[in-house]
Coordinates of C-alpha atoms in Angstrom, one line a residue:
X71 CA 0.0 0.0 0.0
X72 CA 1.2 3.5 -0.7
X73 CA 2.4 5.6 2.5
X74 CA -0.4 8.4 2.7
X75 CA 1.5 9.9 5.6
X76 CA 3.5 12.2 3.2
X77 CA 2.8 15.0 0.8
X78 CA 3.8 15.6 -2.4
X79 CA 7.5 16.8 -2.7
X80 CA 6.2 19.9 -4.8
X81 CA 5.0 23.6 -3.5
X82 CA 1.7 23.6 -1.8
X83 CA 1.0 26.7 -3.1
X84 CA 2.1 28.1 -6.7
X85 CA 2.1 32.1 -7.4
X86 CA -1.0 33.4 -9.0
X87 CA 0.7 36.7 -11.3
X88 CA 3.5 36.6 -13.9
X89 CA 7.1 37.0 -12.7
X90 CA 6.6 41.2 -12.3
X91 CA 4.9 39.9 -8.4
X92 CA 8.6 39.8 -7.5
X93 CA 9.6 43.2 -7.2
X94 CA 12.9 42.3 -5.0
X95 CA 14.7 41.0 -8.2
X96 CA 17.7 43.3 -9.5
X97 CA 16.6 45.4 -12.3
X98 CA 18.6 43.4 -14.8
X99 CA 16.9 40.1 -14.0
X100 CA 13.4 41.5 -14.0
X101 CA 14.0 42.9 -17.6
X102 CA 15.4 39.1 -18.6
X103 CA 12.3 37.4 -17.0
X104 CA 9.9 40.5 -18.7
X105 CA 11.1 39.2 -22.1
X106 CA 8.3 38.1 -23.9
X107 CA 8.2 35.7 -26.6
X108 CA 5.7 34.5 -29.4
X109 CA 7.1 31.1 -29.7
X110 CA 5.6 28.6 -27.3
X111 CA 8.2 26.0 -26.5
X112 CA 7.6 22.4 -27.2
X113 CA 5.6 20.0 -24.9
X114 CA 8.5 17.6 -24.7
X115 CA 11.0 20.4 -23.9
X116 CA 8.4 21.6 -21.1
X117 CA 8.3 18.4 -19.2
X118 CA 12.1 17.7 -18.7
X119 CA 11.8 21.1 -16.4
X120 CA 12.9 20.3 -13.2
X121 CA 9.2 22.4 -11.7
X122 CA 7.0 19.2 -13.3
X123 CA 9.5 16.5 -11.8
X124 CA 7.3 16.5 -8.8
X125 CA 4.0 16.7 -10.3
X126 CA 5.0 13.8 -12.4
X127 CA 5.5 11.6 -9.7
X128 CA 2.2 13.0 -7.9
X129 CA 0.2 12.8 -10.8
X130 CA 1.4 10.6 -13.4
X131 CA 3.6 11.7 -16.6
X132 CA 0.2 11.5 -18.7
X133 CA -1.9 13.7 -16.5
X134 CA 1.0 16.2 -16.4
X135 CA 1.1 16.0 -20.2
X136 CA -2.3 16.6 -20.7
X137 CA -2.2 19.7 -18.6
X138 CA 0.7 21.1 -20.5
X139 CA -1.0 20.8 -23.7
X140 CA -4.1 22.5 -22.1
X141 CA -2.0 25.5 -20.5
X142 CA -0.3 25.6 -24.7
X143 CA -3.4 25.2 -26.3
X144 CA -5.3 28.0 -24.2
X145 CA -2.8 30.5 -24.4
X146 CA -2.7 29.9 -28.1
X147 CA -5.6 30.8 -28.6
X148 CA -5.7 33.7 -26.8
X149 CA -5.9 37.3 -27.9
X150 CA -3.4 38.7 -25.4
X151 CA -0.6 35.9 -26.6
X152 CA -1.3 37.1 -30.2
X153 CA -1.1 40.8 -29.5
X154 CA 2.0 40.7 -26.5
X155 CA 3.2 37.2 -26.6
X156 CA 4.1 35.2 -23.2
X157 CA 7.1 35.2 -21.0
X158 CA 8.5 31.4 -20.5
X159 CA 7.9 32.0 -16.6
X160 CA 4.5 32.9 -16.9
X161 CA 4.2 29.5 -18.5
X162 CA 5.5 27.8 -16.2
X163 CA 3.2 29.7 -13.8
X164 CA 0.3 28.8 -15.5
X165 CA 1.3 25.2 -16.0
X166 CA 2.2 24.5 -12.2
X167 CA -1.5 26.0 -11.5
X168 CA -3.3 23.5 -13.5
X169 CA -1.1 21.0 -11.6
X170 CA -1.7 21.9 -8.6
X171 CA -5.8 22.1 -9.3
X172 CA -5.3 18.7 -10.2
X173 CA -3.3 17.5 -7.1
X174 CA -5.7 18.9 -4.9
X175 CA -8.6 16.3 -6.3
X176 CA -6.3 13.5 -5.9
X177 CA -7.3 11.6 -2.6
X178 CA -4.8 12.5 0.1
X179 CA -4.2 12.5 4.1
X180 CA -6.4 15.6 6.3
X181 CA -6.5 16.3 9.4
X182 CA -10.1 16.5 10.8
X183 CA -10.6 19.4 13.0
X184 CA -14.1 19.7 12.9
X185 CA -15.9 17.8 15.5
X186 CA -17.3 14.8 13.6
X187 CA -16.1 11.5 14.5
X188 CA -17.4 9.7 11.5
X189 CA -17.2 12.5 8.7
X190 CA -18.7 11.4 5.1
X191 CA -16.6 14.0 3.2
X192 CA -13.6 12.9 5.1
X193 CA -13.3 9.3 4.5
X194 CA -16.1 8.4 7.6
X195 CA -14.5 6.2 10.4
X196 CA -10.5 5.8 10.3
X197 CA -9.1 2.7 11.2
X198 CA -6.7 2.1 13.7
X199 CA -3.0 1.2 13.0
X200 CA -2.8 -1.9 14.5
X201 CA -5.6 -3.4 12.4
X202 CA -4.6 -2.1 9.1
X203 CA -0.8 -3.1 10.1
X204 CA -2.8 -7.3 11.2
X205 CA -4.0 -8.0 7.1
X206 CA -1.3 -6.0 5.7
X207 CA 0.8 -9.6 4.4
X208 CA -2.6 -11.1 4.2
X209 CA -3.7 -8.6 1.4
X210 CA -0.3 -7.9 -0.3
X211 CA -0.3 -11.5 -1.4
X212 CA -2.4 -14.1 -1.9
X213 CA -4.6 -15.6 0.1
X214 CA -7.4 -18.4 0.8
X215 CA -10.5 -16.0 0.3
X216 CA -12.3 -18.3 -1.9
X217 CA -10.5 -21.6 -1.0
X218 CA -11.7 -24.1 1.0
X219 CA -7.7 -24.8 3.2
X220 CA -9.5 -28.9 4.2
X221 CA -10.6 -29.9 1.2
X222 CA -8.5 -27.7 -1.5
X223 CA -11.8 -27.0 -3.0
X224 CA -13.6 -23.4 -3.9
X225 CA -15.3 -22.1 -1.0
X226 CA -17.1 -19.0 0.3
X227 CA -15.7 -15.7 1.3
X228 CA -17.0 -15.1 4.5
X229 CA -14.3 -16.7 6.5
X230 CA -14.9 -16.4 10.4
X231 CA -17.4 -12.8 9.8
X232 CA -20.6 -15.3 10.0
X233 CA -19.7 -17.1 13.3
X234 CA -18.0 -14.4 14.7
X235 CA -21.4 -11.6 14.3
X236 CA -23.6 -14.6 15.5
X237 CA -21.3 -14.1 19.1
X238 CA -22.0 -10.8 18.7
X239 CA -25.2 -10.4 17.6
X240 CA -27.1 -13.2 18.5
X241 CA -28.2 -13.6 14.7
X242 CA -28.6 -17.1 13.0
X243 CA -26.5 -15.7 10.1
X244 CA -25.1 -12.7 8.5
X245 CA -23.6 -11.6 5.2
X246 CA -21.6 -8.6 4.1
X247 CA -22.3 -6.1 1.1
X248 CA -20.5 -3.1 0.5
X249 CA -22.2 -0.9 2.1
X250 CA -25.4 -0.6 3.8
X251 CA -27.5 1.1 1.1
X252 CA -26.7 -2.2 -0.9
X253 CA -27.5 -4.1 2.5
X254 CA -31.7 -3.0 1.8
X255 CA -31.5 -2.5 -2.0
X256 CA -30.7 -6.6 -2.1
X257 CA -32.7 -7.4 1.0
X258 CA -35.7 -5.7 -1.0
X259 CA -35.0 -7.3 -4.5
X260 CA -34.9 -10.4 -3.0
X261 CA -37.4 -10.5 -0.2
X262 CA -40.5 -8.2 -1.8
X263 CA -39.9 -7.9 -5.5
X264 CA -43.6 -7.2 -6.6
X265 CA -45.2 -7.1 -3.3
X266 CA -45.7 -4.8 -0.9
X267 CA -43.4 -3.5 1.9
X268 CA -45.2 -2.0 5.0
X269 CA -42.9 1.7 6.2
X270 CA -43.9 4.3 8.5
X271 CA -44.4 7.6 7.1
X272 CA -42.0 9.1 10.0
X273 CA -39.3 7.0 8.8
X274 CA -39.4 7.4 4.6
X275 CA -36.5 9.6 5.1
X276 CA -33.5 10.7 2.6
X277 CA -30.0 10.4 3.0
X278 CA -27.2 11.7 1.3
X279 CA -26.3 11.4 -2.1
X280 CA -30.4 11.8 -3.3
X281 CA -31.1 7.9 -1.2
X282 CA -34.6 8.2 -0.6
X283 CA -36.6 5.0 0.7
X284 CA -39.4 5.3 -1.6
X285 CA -37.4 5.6 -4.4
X286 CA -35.4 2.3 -3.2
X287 CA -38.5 0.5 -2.7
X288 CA -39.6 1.3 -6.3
X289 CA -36.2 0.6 -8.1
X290 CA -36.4 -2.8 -6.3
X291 CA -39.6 -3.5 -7.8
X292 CA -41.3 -3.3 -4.2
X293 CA -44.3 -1.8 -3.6
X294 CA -44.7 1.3 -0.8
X295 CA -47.4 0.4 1.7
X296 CA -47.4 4.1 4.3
X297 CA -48.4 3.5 7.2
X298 CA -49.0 6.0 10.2
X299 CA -48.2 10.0 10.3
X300 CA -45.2 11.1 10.9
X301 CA -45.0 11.6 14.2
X302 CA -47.1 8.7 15.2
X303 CA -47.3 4.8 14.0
X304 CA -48.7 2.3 16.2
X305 CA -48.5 -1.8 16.3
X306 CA -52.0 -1.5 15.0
X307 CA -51.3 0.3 12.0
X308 CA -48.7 -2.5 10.8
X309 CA -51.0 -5.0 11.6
X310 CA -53.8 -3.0 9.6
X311 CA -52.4 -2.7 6.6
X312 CA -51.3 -6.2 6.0
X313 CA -52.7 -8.3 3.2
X314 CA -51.6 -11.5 1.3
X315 CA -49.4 -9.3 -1.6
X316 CA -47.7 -7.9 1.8
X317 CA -44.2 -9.7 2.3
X318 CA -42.3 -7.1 4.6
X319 CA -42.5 -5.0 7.3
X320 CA -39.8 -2.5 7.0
X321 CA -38.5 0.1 10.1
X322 CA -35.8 2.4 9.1
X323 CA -33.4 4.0 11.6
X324 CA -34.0 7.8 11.2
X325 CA -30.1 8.3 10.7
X326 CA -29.8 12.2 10.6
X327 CA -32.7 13.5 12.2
X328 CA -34.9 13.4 15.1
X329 CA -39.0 13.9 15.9
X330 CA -39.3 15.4 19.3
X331 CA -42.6 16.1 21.7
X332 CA -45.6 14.1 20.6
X333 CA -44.4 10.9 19.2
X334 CA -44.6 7.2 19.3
X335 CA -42.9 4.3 18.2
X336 CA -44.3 0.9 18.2
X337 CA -43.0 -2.0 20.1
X338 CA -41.1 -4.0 18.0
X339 CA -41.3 -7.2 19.5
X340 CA -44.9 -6.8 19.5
X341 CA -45.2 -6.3 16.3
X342 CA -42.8 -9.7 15.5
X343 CA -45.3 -11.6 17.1
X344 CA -48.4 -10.5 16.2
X345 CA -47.4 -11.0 12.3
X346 CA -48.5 -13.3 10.0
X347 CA -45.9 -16.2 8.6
X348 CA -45.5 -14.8 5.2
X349 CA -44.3 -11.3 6.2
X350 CA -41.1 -10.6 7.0
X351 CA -40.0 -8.1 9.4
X352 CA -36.7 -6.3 8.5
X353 CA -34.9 -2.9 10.5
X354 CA -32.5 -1.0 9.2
X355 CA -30.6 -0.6 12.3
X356 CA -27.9 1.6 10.0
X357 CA -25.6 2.7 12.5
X358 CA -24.0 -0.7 13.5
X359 CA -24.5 -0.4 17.3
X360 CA -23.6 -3.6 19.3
X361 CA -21.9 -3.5 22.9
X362 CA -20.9 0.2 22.3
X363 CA -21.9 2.0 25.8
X364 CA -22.1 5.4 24.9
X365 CA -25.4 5.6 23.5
X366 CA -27.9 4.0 25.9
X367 CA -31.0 5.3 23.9
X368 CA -29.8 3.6 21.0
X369 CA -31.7 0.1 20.3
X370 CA -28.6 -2.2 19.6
X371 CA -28.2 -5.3 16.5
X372 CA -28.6 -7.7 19.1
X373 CA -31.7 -6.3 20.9
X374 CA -33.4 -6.1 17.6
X375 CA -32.8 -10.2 16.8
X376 CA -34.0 -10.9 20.6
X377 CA -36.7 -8.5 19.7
X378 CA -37.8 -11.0 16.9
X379 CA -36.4 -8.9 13.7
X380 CA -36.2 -11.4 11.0
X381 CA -33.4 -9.5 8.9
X382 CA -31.1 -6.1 10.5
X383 CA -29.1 -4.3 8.1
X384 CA -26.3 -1.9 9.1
X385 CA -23.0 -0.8 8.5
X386 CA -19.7 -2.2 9.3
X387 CA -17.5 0.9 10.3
X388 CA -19.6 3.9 11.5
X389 CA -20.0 2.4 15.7
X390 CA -18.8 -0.9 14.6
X391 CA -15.5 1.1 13.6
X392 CA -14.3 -1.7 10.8
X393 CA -14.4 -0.7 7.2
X394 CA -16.8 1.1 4.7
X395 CA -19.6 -2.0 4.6
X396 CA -23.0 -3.1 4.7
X397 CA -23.9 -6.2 7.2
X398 CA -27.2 -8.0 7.0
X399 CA -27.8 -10.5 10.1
X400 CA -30.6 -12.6 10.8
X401 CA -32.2 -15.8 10.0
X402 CA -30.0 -18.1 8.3
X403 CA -32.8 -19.3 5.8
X404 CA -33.6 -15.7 4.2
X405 CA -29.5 -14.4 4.3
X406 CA -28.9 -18.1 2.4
X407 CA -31.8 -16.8 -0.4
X408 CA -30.0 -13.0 -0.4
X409 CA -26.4 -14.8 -1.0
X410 CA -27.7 -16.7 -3.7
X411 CA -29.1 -13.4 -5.4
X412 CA -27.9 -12.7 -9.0
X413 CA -27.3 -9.0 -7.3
X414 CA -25.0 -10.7 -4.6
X415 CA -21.9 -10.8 -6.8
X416 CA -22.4 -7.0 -7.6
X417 CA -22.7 -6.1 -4.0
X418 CA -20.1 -8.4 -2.8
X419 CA -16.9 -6.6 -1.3
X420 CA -13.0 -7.0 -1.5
X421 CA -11.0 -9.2 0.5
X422 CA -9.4 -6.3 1.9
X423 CA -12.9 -5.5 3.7
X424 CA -13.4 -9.5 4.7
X425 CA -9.6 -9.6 6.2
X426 CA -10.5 -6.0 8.3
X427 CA -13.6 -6.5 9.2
X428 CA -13.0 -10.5 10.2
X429 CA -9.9 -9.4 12.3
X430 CA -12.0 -6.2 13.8
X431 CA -14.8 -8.5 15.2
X432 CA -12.6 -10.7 17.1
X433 CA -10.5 -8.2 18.9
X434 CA -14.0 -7.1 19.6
X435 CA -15.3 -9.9 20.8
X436 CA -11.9 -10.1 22.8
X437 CA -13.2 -6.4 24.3
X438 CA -9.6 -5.3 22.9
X439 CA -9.1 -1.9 22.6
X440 CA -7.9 -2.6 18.8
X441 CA -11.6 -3.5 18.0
X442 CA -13.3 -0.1 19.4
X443 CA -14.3 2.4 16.4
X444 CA -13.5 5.3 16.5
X445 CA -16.3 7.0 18.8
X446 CA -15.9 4.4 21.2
X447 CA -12.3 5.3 21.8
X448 CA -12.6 8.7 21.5
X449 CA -15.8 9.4 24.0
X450 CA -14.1 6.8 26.7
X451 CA -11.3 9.0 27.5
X452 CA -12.1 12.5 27.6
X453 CA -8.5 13.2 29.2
X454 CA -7.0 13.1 25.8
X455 CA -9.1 15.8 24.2
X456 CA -7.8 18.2 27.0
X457 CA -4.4 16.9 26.7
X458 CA -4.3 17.6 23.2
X459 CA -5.8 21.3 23.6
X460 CA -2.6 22.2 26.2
X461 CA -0.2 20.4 24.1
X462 CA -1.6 22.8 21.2
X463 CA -1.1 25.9 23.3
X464 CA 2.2 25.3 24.9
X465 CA 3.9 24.5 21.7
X466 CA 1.6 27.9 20.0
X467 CA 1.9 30.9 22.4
X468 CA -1.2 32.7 22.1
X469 CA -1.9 31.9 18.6
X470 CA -5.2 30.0 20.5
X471 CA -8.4 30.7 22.8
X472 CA -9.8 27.9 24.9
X473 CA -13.7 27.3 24.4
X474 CA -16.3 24.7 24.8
X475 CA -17.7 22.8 22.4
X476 CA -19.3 19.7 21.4
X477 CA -18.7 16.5 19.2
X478 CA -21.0 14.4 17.0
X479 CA -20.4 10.5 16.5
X480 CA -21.2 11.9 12.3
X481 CA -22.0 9.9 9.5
X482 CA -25.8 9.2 10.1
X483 CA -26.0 7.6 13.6
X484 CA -27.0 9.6 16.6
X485 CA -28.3 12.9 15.0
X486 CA -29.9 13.5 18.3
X487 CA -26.8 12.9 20.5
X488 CA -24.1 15.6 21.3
X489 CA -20.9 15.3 23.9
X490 CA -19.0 17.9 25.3
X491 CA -15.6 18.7 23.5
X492 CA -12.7 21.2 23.9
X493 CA -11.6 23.3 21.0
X494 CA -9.6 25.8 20.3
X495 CA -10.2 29.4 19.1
X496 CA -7.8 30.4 16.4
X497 CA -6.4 34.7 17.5
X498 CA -5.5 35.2 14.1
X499 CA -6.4 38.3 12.5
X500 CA -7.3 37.0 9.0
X501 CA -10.7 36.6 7.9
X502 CA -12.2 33.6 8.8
X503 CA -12.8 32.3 5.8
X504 CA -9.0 33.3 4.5
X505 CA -7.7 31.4 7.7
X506 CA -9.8 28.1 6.5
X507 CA -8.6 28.2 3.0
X508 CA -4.8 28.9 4.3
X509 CA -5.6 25.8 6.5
X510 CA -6.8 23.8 3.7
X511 CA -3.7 24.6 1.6
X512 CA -1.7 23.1 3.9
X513 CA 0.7 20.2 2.8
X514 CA -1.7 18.0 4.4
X515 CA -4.7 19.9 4.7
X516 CA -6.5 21.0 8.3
X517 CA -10.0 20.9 8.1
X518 CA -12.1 23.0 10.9
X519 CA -14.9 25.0 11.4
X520 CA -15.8 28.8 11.7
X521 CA -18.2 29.8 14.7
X522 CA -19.1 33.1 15.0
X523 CA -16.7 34.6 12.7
X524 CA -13.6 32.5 14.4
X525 CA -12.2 29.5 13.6
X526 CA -12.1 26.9 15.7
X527 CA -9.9 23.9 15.9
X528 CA -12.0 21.0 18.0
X529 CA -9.5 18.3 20.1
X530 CA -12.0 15.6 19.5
X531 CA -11.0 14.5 16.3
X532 CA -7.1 15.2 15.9
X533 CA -5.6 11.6 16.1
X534 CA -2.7 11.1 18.5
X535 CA -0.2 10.0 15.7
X536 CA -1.2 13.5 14.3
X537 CA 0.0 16.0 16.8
X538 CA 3.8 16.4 15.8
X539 CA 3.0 17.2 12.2
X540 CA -0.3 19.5 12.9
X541 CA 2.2 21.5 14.9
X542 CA 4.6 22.3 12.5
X543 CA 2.2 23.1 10.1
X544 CA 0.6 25.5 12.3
X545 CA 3.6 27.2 13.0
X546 CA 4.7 27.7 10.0
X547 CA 1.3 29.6 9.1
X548 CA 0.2 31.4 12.3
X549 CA 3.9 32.0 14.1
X550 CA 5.7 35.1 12.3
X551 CA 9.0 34.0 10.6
X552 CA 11.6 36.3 12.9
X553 CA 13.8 38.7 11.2
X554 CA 17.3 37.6 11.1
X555 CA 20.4 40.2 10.6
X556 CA 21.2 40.3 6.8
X557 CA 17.3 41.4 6.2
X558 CA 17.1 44.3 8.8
X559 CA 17.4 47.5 6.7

């Protein structure tokens, strides 16, 4: 695997004028570099200049290419080329800033700053080192993922995840998707293809990325059955509205939002027993809670299979803290029909999410700190949050303010759920917004927040291994460089 702990060996930043911004140059070299010439070089000649070396190896020698012939073929074309012509600087200029553009889409290390444990736009939950390090040899060579090590026949994929979510779940049988979208898209398609499928009207909610249940339940062939309002669905109203086309019962975990005051919620276990045979009763749990303790009024995997849930979906890293996946536990009968799916093979993930995830569960099962996610280790010691804050201070003299704050567990989980954080308020005099973009620009980019026109660093989601770097960084952009002798005047 590639070491995303490093940047780039190229400027962060590239200037945005022609060589005339440097004004400290002696007259005769600003009159050399002012030289203008209506001769673009070749693209060849262009990229054995030692200012693309780096963004060849960042980007690739085609990409690079490509963006020289862009940067040509636009000032060809241009009217103030024709009239004035170009000096050779300014085209390096304008080359290394279609670079850079580029290198900033490329996916590459941040620091999270913001207060959101599980943060979609910033890869959701990060693993720890000591799992990724456990399938590193695993998944850099071959292995037995389909292979069958007693008989030397094929076999299936799911190693030791089955047995080892049954321990943790209580659940006849699982299977694992690629995320938990796919989880209910294939649990639909199989289960209720042309039927109906029984949802409250509080809980036909959207997620991200335009993923709205009803429009699931009609891509899947299903057919919507509302139930309810949307602050109210009873047992009664299930029960109501189920005939012999009905084949599922569907509850959907309201992942990132919450109905206050008048409300209720049936009794799921009183619906599980009061339904007919052919109906199936399936939750999407979503946020993969099983013996996390920080979120008591959470209803966990487990407690929905003693419950009587036939199927749970959820996902595998958000609370679980393994990787980007979609779990479906339950009864072994109906996750043997959804593995023998034509939609299965789609859906299926990579061995490097079996090997993570199979390794997670059983350091979790071991009640290992290695298998906590993410908001389970950050939320059960609170002492490192503050430790981090003074450690940023000391090394930053009053570059930063002290203030309270809060963290969210993030990514669709506990919308309703907020814990007390320390942050710090950045004293710079730049506009907020500057300050943000200068942090983004960094060699590896610092993402925070802004809060009342100040921008605020929060200790809850800087990781340990993080510290020494996020220092430098930080004082190379907020500390001012001192003066030495040779540039007083």
């Amino acid at each position: 695997m590639p070491n995303s702990s490093h940047a780039p060996a190229i400027p962060h930043r590239q200037p945005t004028s022609g060589p005339a911004a440097d004004d400290s140059r002696p007259d005769s070299q600003q009159q050399s570099s002012q030289q203008h010439t209506r001769r673009l070089p070749q693209v060849e000649q262009l990229l054995q200049q030692p200012f693309l070396a780096g963004f060849i190896d960042a980007l690739s020698r085609p990409l690079v290419t490509q963006a020289v012939r862009e940067t040509l073929s636009e000032l060809r074309q241009s009217e103030a080329f024709r009239q004035h012509g170009v000096a050779p600087e300014q085209i390096e200029v304008l080359i290394a800033k279609r670079c850079q553009q580029q290198l900033r889409q490329r996916q590459t290390r941040v620091i999270n700053a913001t207060g959101t444990l599980v943060h979609t736009n910033l890869g959701r939950s990060p693993l720890s080192h000591e799992l990724w390090d456990e399938v590193r040899d695993l998944n850099t060579g071959y292995n037995n993922l389909e292979l069958d090590l007693a008989t030397g026949k094929r076999g299936g994929r799911k190693g030791l995840i089955a047995p080892l979510l049954g321990c943790l779940t209580q659940a006849e049988d699982s299977l694992v998707v690629n995320n938990n979208a796919a989880s209910l898209f294939l649990l639909l398609q199989e289960v209720a293809k042309g039927r109906e499928v029984i949802v409250s009207r509080g809980e036909q909610i959207q997620i991200g990325g335009g993923f709205r249940i009803p429009d699931i339940l009609a891509l899947s062939g299903a057919k919507l059955v509302e139930v309810g309002t949307t602050n109210i669905t009873t047992a009664k109203d299930y029960l109501d509205a189920i005939t012999e086309q009905t084949a599922l019962v569907l509850m959907v975990h309201r992942s990132n939002f919450a109905i206050r005051g008048f409300t209720e919620s049936p009794d799921i276990g009183e619906v599980a027993r009061a339904l007919p045979e052919h109906v199936v009763l399936a939750v999407d749990q979503g946020s993969g809670l099983t013996t996390e303790e920080f979120a008591p009024d959470e209803t966990s995997v487990r407690q929905y299979i003693k419950a009587g849930a036939d199927l749970v979906c959820y996902s595998g890293d958000k609370l679980l803290g393994g990787p980007q996946a979609g779990i479906i536990s339950g009864r072994s009968d109906l996750i043997k029909r959804l593995e023998k799916h034509p939609m299965m093979r789609t859906f299926r993930p990579s061995r490097i999410v079996y090997s993570l995830l199979e390794r997670l569960l059983i350091h979790k099962l071991n009640k290992s700190p290695v298998g906590e996610g993410i908001a389970q280790r950050t939320l059960s010691n609170p002492a490192a949050m503050q430790a981090r804050a003074s450690q940023l201070m000391a090394a930053l003299p009053g570059c930063f303010v002290p203030v309270p704050s809060q963290l969210v567990v993030g990514g669709g989980t506990l919308p309703d759920e907020f814990y007390p954080a320390p942050a710090l308020e950045c004293t710079d005099p730049r506009p907020a917004q500057q300050l943000l973009d200068d942090l983004r620009e960094l060699p590896v980019p610092v993402i925070a927040t802004v809060r009342q026109q100040k921008v605020l660093l929060n200790m809850a989601t800087l990781l340990p291994t993080e510290m020494e770097l996020l220092i430098a960084q930080l004082k190379a952009l907020l500390l001012p460089t001192p003066i030495t002798a040779s540039e007083e005047p």
